[in-house]
Short mmCIF file of C-alpha atoms and ligand atoms in Angstrom, two decimals:
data_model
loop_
_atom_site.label_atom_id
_atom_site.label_comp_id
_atom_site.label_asym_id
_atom_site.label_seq_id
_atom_site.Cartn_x
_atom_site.Cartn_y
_atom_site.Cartn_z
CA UNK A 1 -22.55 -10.20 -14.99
CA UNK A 2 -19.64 -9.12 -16.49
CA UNK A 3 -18.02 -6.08 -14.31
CA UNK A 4 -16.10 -3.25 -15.86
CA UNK A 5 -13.64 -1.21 -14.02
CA UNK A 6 -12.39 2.34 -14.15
CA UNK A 7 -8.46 1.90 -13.89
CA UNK A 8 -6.21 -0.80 -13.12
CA UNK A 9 -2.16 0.06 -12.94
CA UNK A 10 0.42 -2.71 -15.05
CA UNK A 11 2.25 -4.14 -12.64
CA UNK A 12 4.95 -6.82 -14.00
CA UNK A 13 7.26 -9.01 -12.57
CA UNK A 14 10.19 -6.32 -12.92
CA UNK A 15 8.49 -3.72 -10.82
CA UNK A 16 7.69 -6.48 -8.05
CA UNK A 17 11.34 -7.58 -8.41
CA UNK A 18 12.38 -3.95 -8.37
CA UNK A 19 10.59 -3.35 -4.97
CA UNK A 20 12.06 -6.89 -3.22
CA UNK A 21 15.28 -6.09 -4.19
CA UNK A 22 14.60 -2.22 -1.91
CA UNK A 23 13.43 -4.41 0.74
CA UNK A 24 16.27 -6.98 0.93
CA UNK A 25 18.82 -4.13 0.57
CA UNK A 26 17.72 -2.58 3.68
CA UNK A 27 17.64 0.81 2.72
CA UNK A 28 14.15 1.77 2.44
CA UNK A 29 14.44 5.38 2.82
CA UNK A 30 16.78 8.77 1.69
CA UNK A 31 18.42 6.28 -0.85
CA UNK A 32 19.82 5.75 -4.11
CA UNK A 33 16.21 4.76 -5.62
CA UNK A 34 14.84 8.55 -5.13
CA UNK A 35 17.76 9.80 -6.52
CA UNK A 36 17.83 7.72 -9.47
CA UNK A 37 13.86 8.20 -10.28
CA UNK A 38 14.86 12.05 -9.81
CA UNK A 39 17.54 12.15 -12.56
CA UNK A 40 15.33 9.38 -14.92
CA UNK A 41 12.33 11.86 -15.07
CA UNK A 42 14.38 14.83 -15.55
CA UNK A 43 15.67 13.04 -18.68
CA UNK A 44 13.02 12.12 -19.65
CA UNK A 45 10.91 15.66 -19.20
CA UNK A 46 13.52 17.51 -20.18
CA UNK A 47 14.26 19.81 -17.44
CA UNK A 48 17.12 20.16 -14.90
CA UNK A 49 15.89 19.21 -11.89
CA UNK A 50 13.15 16.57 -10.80
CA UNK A 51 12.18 16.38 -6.97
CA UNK A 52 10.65 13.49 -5.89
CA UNK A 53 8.08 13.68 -2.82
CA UNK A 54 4.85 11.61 -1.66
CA UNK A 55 1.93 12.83 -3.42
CA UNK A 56 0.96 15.54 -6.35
CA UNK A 57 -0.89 17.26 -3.95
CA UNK A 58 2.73 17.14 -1.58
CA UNK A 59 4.07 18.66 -5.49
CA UNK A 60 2.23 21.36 -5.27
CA UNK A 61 2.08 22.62 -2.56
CA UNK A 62 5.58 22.46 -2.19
CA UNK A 63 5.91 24.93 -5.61
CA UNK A 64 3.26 27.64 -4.11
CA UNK A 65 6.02 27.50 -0.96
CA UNK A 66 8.91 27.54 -2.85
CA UNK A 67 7.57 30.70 -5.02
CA UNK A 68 6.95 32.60 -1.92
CA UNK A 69 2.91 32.63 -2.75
CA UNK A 70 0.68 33.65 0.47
CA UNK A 71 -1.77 35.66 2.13
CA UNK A 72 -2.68 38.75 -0.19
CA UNK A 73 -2.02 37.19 -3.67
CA UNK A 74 -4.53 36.09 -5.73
CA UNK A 75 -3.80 32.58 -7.82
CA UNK A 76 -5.86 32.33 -11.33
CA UNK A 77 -6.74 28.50 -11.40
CA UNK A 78 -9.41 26.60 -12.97
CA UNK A 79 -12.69 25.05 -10.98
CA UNK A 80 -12.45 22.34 -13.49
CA UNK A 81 -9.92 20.39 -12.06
CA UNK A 82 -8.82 17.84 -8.96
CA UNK A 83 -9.18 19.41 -5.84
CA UNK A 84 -5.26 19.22 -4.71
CA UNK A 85 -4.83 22.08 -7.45
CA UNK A 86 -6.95 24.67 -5.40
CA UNK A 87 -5.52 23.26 -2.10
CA UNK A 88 -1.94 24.08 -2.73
CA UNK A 89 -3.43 27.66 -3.05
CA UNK A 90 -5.27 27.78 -0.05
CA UNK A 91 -2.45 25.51 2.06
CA UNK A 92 -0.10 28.76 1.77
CA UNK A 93 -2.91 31.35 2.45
CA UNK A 94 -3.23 32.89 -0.98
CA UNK A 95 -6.87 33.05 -2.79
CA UNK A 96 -8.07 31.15 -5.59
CA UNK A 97 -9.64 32.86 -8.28
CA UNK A 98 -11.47 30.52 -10.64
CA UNK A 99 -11.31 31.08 -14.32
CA UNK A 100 -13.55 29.52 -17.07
CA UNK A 101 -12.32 26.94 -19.18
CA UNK A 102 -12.42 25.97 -23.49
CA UNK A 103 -15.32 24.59 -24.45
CA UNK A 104 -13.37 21.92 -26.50
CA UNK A 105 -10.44 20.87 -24.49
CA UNK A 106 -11.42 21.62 -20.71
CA UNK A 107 -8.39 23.66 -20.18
CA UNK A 108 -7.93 27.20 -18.75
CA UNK A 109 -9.63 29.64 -21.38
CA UNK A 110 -6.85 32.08 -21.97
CA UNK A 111 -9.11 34.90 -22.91
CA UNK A 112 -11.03 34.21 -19.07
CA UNK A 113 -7.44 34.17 -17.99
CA UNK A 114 -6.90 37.44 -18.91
CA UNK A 115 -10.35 39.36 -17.69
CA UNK A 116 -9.57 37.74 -14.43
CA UNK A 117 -5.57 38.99 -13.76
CA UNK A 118 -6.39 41.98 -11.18
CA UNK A 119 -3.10 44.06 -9.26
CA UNK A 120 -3.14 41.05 -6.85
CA UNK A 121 -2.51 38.38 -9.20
CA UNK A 122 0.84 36.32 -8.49
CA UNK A 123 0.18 33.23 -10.57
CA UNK A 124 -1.48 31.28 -13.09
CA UNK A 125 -2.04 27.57 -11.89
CA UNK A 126 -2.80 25.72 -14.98
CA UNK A 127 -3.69 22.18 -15.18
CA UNK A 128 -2.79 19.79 -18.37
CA UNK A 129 -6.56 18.74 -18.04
CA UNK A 130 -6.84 14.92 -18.88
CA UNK A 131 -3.26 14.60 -19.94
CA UNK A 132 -4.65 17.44 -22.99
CA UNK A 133 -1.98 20.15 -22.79
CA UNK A 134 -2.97 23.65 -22.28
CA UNK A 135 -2.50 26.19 -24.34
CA UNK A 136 1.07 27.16 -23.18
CA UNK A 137 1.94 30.01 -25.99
CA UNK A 138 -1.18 31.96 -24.94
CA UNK A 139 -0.99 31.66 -21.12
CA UNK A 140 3.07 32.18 -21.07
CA UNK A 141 2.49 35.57 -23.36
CA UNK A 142 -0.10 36.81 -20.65
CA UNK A 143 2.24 35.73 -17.72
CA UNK A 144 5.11 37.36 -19.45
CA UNK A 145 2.47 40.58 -19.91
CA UNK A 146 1.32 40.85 -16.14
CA UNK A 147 4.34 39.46 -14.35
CA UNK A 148 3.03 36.39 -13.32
CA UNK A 149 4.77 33.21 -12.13
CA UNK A 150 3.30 29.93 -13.35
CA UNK A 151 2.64 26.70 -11.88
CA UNK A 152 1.78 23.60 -13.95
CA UNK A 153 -0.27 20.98 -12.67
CA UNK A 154 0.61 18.34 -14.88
CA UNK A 155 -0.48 15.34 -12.45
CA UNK A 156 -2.19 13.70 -15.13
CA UNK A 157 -0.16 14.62 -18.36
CA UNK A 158 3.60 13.06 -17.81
CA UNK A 159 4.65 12.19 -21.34
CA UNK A 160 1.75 14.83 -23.14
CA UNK A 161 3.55 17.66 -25.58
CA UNK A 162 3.25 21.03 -26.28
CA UNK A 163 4.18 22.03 -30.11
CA UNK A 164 7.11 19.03 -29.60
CA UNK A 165 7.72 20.44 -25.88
CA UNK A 166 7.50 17.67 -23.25
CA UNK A 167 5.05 19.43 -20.34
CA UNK A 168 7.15 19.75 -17.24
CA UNK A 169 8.83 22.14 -19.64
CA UNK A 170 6.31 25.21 -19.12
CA UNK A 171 6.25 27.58 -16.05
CA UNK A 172 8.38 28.05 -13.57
CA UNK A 173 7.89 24.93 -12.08
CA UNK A 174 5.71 21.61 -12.84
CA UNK A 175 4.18 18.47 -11.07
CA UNK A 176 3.27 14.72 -11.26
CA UNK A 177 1.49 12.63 -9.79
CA UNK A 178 1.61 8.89 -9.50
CA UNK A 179 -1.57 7.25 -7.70
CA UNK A 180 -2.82 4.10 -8.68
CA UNK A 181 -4.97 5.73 -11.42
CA UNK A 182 -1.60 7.89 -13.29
CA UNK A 183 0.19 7.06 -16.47
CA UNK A 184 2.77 5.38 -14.00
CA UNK A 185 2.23 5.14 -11.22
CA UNK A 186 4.46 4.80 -7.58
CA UNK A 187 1.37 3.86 -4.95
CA UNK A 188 1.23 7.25 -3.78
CA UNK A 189 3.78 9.66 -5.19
CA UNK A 190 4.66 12.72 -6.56
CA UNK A 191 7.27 14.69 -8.31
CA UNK A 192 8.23 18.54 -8.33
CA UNK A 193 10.14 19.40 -12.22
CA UNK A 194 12.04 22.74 -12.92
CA UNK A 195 14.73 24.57 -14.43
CA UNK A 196 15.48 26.68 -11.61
CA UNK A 197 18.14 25.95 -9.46
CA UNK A 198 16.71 28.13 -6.44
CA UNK A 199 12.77 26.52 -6.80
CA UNK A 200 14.75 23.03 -6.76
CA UNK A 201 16.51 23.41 -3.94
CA UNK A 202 13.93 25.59 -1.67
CA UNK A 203 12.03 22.04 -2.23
CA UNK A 204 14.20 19.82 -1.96
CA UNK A 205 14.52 21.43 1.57
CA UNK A 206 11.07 21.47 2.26
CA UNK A 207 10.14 17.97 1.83
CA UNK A 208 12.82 16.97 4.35
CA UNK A 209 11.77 18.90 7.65
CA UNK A 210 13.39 22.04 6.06
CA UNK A 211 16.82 20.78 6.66
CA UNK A 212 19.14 22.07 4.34
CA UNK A 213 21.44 19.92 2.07
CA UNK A 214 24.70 20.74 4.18
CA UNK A 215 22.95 21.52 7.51
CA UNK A 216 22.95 19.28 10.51
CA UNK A 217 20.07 16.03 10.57
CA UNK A 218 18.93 18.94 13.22
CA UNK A 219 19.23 22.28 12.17
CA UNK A 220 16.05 23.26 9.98
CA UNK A 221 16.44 25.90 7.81
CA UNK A 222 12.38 26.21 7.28
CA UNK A 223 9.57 25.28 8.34
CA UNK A 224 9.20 22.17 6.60
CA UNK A 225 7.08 18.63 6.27
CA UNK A 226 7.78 15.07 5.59
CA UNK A 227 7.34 14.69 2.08
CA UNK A 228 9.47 12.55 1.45
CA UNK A 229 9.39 9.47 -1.00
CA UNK A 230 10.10 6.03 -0.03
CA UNK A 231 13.04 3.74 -1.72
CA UNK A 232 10.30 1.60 -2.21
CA UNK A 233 7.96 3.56 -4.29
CA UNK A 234 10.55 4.85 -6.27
CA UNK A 235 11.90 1.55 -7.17
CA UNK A 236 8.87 0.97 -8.26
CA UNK A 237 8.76 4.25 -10.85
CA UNK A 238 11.64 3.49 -12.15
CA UNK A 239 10.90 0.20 -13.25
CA UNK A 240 7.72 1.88 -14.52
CA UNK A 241 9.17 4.56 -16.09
CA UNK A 242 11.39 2.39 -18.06
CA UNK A 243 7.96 0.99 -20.03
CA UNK A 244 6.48 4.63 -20.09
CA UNK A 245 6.41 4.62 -24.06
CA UNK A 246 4.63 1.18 -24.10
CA UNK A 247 2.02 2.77 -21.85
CA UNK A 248 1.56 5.54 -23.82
CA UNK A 249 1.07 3.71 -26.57
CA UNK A 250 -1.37 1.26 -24.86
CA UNK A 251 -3.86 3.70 -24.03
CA UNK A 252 -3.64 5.89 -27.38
CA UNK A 253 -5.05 2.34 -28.86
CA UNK A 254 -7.67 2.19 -26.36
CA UNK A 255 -8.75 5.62 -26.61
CA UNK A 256 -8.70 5.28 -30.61
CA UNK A 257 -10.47 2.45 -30.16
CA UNK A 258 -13.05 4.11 -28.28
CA UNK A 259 -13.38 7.15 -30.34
CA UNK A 260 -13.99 4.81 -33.70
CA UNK A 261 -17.21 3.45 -31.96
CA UNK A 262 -18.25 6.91 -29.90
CA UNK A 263 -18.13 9.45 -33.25
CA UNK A 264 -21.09 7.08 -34.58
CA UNK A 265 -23.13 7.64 -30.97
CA UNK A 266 -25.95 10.65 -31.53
CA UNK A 267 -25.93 12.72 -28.02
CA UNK A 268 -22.53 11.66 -27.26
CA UNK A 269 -18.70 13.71 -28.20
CA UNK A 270 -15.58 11.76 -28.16
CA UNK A 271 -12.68 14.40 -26.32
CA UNK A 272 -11.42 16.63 -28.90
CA UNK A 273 -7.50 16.30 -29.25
CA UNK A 274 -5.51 19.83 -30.55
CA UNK A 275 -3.23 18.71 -33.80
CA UNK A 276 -0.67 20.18 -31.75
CA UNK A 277 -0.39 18.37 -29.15
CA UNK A 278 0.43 14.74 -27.97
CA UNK A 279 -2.63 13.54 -25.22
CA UNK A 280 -0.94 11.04 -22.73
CA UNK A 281 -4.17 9.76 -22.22
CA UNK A 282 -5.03 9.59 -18.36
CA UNK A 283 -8.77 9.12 -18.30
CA UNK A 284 -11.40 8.95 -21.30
CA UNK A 285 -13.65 11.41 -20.69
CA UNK A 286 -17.33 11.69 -22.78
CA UNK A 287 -19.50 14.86 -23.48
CA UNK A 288 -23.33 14.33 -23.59
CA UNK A 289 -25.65 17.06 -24.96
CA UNK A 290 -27.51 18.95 -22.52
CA UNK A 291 -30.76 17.42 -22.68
CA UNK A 292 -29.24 13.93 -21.55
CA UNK A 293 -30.02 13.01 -18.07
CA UNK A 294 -26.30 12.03 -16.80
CA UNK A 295 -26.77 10.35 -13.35
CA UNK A 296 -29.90 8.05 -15.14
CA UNK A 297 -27.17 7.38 -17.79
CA UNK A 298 -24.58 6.40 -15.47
CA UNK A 299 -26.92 4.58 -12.99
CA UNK A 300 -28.14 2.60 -16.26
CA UNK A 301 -24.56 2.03 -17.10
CA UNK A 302 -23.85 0.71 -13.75
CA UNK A 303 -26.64 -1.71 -14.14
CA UNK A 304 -24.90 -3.45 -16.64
CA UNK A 305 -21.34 -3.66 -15.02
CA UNK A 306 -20.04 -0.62 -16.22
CA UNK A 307 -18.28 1.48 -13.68
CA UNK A 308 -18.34 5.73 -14.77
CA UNK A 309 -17.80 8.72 -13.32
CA UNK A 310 -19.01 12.19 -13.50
CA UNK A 311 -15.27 13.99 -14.41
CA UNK A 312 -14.92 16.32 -12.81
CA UNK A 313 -17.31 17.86 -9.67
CA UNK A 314 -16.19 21.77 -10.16
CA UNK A 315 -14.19 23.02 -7.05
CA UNK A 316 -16.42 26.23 -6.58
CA UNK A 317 -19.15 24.31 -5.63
CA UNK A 318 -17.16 21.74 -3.01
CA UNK A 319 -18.95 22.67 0.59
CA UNK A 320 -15.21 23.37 1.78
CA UNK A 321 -15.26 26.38 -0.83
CA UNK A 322 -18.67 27.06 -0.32
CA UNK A 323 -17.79 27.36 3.47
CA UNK A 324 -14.99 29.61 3.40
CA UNK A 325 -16.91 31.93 1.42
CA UNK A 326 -14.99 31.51 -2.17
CA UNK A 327 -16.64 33.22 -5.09
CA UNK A 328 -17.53 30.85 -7.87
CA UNK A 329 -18.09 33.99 -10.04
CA UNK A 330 -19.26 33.54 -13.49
CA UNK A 331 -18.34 30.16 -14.94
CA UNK A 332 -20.78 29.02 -17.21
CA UNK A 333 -18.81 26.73 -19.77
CA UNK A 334 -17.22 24.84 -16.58
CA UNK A 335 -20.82 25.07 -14.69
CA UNK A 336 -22.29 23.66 -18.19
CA UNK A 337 -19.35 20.69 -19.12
CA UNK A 338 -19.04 19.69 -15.61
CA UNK A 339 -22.99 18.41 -15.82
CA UNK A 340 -22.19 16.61 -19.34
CA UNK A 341 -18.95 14.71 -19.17
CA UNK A 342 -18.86 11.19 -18.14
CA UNK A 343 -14.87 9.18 -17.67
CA UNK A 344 -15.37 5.64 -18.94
CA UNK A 345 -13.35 2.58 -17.78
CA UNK A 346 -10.10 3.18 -19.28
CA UNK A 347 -6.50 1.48 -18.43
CA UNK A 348 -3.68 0.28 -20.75
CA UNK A 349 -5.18 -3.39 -21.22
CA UNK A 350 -8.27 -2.79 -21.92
CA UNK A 351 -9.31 -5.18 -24.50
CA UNK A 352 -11.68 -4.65 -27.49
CA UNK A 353 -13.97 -6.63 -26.40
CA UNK A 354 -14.48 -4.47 -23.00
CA UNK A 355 -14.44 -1.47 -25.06
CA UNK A 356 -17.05 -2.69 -27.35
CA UNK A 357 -19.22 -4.25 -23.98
CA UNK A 358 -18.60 -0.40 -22.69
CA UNK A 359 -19.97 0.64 -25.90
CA UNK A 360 -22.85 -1.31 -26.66
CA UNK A 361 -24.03 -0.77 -22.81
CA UNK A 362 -23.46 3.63 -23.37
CA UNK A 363 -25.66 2.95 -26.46
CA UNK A 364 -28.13 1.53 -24.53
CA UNK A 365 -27.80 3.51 -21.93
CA UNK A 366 -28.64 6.74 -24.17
CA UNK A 367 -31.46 4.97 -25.67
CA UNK A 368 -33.52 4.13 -22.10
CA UNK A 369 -32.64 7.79 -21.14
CA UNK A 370 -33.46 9.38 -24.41
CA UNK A 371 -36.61 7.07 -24.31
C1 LIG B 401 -3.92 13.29 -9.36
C2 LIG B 401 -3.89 14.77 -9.39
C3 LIG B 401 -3.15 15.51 -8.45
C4 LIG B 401 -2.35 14.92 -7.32
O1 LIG B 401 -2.91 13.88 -6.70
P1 LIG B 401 -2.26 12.99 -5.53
O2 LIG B 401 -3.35 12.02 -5.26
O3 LIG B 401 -1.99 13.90 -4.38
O4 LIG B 401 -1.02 12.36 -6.03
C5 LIG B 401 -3.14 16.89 -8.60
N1 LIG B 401 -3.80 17.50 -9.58
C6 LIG B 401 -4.51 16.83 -10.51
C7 LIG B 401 -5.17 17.58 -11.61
C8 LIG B 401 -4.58 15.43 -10.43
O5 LIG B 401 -5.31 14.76 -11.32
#
């Protein structure tokens, strides 16, 4: 049987030749290769500074830090999103407060937003859901309003824009992520973007032991982690980032091609794309109608080599959350989405053929369930 896959990452003789040439050179760590990747993503974001560390979750946490977020402040984030975006919260002792998201796009509901901004509110984590950007105009106006700093979580939107505005540009600070599964991807990986010179180099700080950048190898300035990136991993974005366009473009024909077959589906929505943005497309994610059964659909899908998953769990109702007593409050579009959406096999080579076999066994799938 023919066996469909979720992701695969486009790995070329240049990035392999990019990492060998780290090894042979000896260096594999605090080198020129971070720095490089640093300055190549800035350009390319648009922003000042770019700090590269070893995961997205690493990213973010490193921004709560750096923005002096902790015990007593309440962080507005959605439930509708990757764990690591709530962690960072909790990591640094502040409390996540879950807001409801658009029933179109998945992102933060700006309207939610605002009913849940209380005197404790510090922040608005938002997350560029699916490489769809959020609504930036509405939730900057209401951070501007309250006094709120805000985070980006844009682990899964490098390349996506905002009304012609690369995101990385939003907030006071904004991350990346490069796993396996990313637009580009480093291994594991991460990067920290801003425009403010203190946030930069509070982080910068942070990710090495909190040594500071004219201090002693031994004198630590904070209390800090190792989150740093390897030379070899960075090598490796570098050479990635240099085909990020081609990528982009790869999966915009994937996803079109997709969408072409899915609009015809009855009890299935293709994602809905905002005319003013540009999707970097990270993972193609379907909307059934409530009175599909999803896990028979899946499991049916699965039956004929097709690899899905349910995108995404909600964070509310994790048993970590659960356990430390986290209100879910009242989050019925992300309670009734999260039940519905399905992300099909999706990577930049994808042929037509395996989007059409991914096709044809969905339409089955619908029909057995539907009956
Ligand atoms: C991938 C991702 C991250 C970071 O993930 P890492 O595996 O730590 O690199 C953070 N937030 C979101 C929304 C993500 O999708």
């Amino acid at each position: 049987m023919k066996v469909v896959s979720m992701s695969a990452p486009e790995i070329d003789e240049q990035d392999i030749a990019a990492v060998v040439e780290v090894l042979r050179s000896g260096r594999l760590a605090l080198g020129p290769a971070a720095e490089a990747f640093e300055s190549e993503i800035a350009e390319y974001v648009g922003v000042r500074h770019a700090i590269a560390v070893s995961s997205g979750t690493a990213a973010l946490h490193l921004v709560a830090r750096a923005l002096g977020i902790g015990p007593g402040d309440e962080v507005i984030v959605p439930s509708f999103t990757f764990a690591a975006s709530v962690n960072a919260i909790l990591y640094v002792g502040a409390k996540p407060v879950f807001a409801d998201i658009e029933e179109d796009t998945y992102n933060l509901d700006p309207q939610d937003v605002k009913r849940r901004i209380t005197s404790r509110t510090r922040a608005i984590l938002a997350v560029d859901v699916f490489g769809h950007p959020v609504e930036w105009d509405e939730i900057l106006t209401l951070a501007d309003r309250y006094g709120l700093l805000v985070i980006d979580d844009a682990c899964e939107a490098l390349g996506a824009e905002y009304r012609g505005r690369k995101v990385g540009q939003f907030g006071s600070a904004a991350t990346f992520a490069f796993y396996p599964n990313k637009q580009i991807t480093t291994g594991e990986g991460g990067m920290i973007v801003t425009n403010d010179d203190r946030i930069a180099r509070v982080c910068r700080s942070l990710r090495n032991q909190g040594r500071s950048e004219d201090g002693s190898w031994l004198f630590h300035r904070h209390l800090g982690y190792n989150y740093r990136m390897d030379e070899m991993s960075a090598a490796l974005g570098r050479s990635q980032l240099r085909r990020i366009e081609s990528f982009l473009e790869k999966r915009q024909r994937v996803a079109d091609l997709y969408t072409e077959r899915i609009v015809r589906l009855p009890f299935v929505r293709p994602p809905v794309i905002r005319s003013h943005v540009r999707m970097s497309w990270f993972v193609y994610v379907i909307t059934l109608t409530a009175d599909i059964d999803r896990n028979k659909l899946m499991k049916c899908m699965a039956a004929q080599g097709v690899q899905t998953r349910g995108y995404f769990e909600p964070i509310h109702k994790q048993p970590y959350i659960r356990e430390l007593g986290i209100d879910g409050g009242d989050l019925p579009v992300t309670e009734s989405v999260a039940q519905r959406t399905i992300a099909l096999p999706f990577h930049n080579n994808m042929s037509a053929e395996d989007v059409e076999y991914v096709v044809e066994a969905l339409t089955t799938a619908v029909e057995a369930v539907v009956g």
